[in-house]
PDB file of C-alpha atoms in Angstrom:
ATOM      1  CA  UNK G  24       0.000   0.000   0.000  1.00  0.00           C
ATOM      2  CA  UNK G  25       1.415   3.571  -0.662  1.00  0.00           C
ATOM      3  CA  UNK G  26      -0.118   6.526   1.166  1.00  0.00           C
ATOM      4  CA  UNK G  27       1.392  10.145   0.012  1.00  0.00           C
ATOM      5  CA  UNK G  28       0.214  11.726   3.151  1.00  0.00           C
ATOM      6  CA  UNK G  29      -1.200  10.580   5.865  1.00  0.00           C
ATOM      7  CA  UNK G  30      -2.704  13.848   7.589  1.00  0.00           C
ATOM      8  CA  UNK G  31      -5.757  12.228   8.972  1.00  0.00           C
ATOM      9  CA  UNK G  32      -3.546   9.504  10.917  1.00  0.00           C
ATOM     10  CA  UNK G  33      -5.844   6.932   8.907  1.00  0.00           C
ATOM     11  CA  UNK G  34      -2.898   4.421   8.784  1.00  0.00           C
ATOM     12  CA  UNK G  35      -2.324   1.923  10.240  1.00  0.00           C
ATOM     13  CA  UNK G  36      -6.217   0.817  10.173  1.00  0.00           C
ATOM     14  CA  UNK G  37      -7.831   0.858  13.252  1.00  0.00           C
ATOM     15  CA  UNK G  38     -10.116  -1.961  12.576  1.00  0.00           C
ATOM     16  CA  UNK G  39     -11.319  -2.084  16.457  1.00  0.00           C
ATOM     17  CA  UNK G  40     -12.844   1.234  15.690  1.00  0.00           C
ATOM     18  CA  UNK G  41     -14.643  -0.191  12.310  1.00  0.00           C
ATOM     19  CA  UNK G  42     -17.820  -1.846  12.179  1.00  0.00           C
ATOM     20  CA  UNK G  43     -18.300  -1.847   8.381  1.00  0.00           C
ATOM     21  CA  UNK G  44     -14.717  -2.330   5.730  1.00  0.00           C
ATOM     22  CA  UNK G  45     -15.643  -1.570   2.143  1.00  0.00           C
ATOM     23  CA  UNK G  46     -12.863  -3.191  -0.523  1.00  0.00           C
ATOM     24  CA  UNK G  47     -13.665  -1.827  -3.912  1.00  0.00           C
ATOM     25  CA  UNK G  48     -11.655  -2.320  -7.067  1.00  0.00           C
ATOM     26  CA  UNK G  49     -11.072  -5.190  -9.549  1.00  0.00           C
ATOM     27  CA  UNK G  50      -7.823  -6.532  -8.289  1.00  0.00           C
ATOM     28  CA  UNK G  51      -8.759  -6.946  -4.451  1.00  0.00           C
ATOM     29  CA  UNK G  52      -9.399 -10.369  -5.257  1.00  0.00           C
ATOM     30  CA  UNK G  53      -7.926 -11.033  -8.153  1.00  0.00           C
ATOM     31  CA  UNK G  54      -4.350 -13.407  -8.130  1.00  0.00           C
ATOM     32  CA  UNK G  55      -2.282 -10.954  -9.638  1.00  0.00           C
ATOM     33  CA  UNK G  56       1.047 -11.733 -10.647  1.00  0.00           C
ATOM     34  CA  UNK G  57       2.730  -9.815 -13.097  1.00  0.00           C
ATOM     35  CA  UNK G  58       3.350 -10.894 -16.516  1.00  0.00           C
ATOM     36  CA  UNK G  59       2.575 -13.665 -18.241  1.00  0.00           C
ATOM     37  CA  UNK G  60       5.601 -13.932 -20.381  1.00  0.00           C
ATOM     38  CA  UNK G  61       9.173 -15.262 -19.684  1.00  0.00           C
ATOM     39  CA  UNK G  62       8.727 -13.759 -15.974  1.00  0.00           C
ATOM     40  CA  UNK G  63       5.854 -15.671 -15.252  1.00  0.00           C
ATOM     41  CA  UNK G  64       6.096 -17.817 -12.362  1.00  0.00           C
ATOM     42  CA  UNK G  65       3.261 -20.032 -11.182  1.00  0.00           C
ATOM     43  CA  UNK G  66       2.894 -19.507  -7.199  1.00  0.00           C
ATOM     44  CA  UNK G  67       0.934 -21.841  -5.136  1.00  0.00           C
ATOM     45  CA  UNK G  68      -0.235 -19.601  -2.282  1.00  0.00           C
ATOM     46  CA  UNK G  69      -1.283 -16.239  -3.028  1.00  0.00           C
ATOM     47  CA  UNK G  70      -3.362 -14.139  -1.402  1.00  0.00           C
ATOM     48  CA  UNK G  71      -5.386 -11.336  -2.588  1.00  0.00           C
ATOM     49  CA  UNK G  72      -5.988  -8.197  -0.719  1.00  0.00           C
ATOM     50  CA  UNK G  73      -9.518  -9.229   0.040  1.00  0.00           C
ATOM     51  CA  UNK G  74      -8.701 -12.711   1.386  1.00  0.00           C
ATOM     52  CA  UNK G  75      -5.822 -11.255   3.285  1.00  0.00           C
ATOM     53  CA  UNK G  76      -8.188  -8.824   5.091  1.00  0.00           C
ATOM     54  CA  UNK G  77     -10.684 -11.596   5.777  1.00  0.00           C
ATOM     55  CA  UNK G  78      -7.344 -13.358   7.392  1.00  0.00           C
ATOM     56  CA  UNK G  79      -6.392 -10.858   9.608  1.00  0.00           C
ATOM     57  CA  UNK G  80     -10.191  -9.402  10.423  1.00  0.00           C
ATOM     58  CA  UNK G  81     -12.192 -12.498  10.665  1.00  0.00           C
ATOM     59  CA  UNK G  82     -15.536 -11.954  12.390  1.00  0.00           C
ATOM     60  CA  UNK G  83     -13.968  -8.783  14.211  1.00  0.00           C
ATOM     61  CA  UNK G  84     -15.601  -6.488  11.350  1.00  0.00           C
ATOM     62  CA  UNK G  85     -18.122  -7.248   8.514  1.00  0.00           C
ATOM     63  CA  UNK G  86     -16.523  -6.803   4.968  1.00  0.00           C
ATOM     64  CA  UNK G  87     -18.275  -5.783   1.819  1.00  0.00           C
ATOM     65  CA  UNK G  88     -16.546  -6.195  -1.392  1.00  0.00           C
ATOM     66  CA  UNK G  89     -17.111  -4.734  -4.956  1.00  0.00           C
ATOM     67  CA  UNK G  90     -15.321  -4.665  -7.892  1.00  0.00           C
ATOM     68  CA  UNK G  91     -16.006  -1.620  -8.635  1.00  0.00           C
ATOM     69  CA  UNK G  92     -17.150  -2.478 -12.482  1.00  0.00           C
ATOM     70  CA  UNK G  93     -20.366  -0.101 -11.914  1.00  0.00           C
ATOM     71  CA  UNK G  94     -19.189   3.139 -10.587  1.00  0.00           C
ATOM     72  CA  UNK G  95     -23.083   3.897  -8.757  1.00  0.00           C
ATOM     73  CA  UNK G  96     -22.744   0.344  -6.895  1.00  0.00           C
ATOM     74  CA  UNK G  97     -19.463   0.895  -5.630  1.00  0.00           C
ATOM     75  CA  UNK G  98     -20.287   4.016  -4.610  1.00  0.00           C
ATOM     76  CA  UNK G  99     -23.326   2.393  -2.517  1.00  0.00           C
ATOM     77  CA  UNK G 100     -20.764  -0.041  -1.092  1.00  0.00           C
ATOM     78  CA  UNK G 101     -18.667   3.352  -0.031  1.00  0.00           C
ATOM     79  CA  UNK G 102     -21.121   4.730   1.258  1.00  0.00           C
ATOM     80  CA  UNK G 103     -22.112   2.393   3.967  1.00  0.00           C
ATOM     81  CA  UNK G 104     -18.688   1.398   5.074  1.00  0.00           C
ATOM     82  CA  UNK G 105     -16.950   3.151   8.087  1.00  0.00           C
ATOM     83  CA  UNK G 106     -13.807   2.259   6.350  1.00  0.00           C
ATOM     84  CA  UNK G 107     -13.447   2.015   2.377  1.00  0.00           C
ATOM     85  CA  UNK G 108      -9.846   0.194   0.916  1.00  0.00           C
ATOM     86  CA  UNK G 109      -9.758   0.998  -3.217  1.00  0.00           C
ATOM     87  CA  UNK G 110      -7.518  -1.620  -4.757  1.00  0.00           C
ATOM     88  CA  UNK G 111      -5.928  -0.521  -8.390  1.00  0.00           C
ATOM     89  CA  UNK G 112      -3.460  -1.109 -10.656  1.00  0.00           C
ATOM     90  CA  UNK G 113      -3.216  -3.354 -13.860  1.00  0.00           C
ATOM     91  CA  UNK G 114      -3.179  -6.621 -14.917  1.00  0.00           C
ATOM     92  CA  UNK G 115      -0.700  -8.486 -17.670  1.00  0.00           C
ATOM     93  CA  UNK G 116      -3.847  -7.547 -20.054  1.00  0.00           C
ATOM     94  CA  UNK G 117      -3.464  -4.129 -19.727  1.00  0.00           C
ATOM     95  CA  UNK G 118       0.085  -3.577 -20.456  1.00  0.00           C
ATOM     96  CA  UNK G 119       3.016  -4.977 -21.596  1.00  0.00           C
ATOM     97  CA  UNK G 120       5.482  -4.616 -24.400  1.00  0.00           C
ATOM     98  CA  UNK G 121       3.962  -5.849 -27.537  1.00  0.00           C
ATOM     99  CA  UNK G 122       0.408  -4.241 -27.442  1.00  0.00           C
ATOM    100  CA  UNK G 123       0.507  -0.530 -28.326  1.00  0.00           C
ATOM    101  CA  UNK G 124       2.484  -1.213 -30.861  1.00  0.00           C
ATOM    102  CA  UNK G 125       0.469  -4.415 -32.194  1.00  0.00           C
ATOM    103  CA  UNK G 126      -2.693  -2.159 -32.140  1.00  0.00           C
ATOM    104  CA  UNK G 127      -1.700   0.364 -33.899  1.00  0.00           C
ATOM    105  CA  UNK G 128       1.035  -0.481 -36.597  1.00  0.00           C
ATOM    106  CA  UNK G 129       0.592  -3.836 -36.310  1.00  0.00           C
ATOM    107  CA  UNK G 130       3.993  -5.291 -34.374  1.00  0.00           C
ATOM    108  CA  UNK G 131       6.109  -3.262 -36.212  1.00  0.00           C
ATOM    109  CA  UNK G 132       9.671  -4.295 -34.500  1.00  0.00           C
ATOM    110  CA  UNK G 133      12.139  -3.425 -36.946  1.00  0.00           C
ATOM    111  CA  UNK G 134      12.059   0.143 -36.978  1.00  0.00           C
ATOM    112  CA  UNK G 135      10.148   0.049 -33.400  1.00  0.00           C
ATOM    113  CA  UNK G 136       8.346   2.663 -34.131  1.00  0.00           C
TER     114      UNK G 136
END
């Protein structure tokens, strides 16, 4: 997790003080790895963010998860959470070295344009 600034003090979680945790966002339970290339690496036991927060909280606080897909439910999710985690970031689909160039000239790799 990266904070910028932490004014508020809202880190570390205070999850004795949080009835209701909201984790919105496509990758909070998602394994996400990396590429899927030459770096890719098949691990056994991963954890997402959601099932490590379902680890660590168990019972203590009740956990509502979206994916954040449609913007108005997420936003209801928000809304009645005391506490509301946004997991981003990108996938091996979204990036990687071959696809802005496949997409738009078509792989050119000789002039790499």
């Amino acid at each position: 997790m990266v904070l910028l600034k932490n004014n508020s003090n809202l880190l570390p979680l205070n999850i004795e003080n949080t009835k209701t945790l909201a984790i919105i966002g496509r990758l909070a339970d998602l394994k996400n790895t990396g590429d899927h290339g030459s770096s890719n690496v098949d691990q056994p036991n991963i954890v997402t963010p959601l099932q490590g927060f379902k680890n660590q909280i168990g019972d203590k606080t009740k956990i509502l998860f979206n994916n954040g897909k449609d913007l108005e439910s997420a936003q209801s999710v928000a809304q009645r959470a005391d506490t509301v985690v946004i997991v981003v970031g990108y996938t091996y689909k979204d990036e990687g070295e071959y696809f802005e160039l496949f997409f738009k000239n078509g792989g050119d790799r000789i002039n790499l344009v």
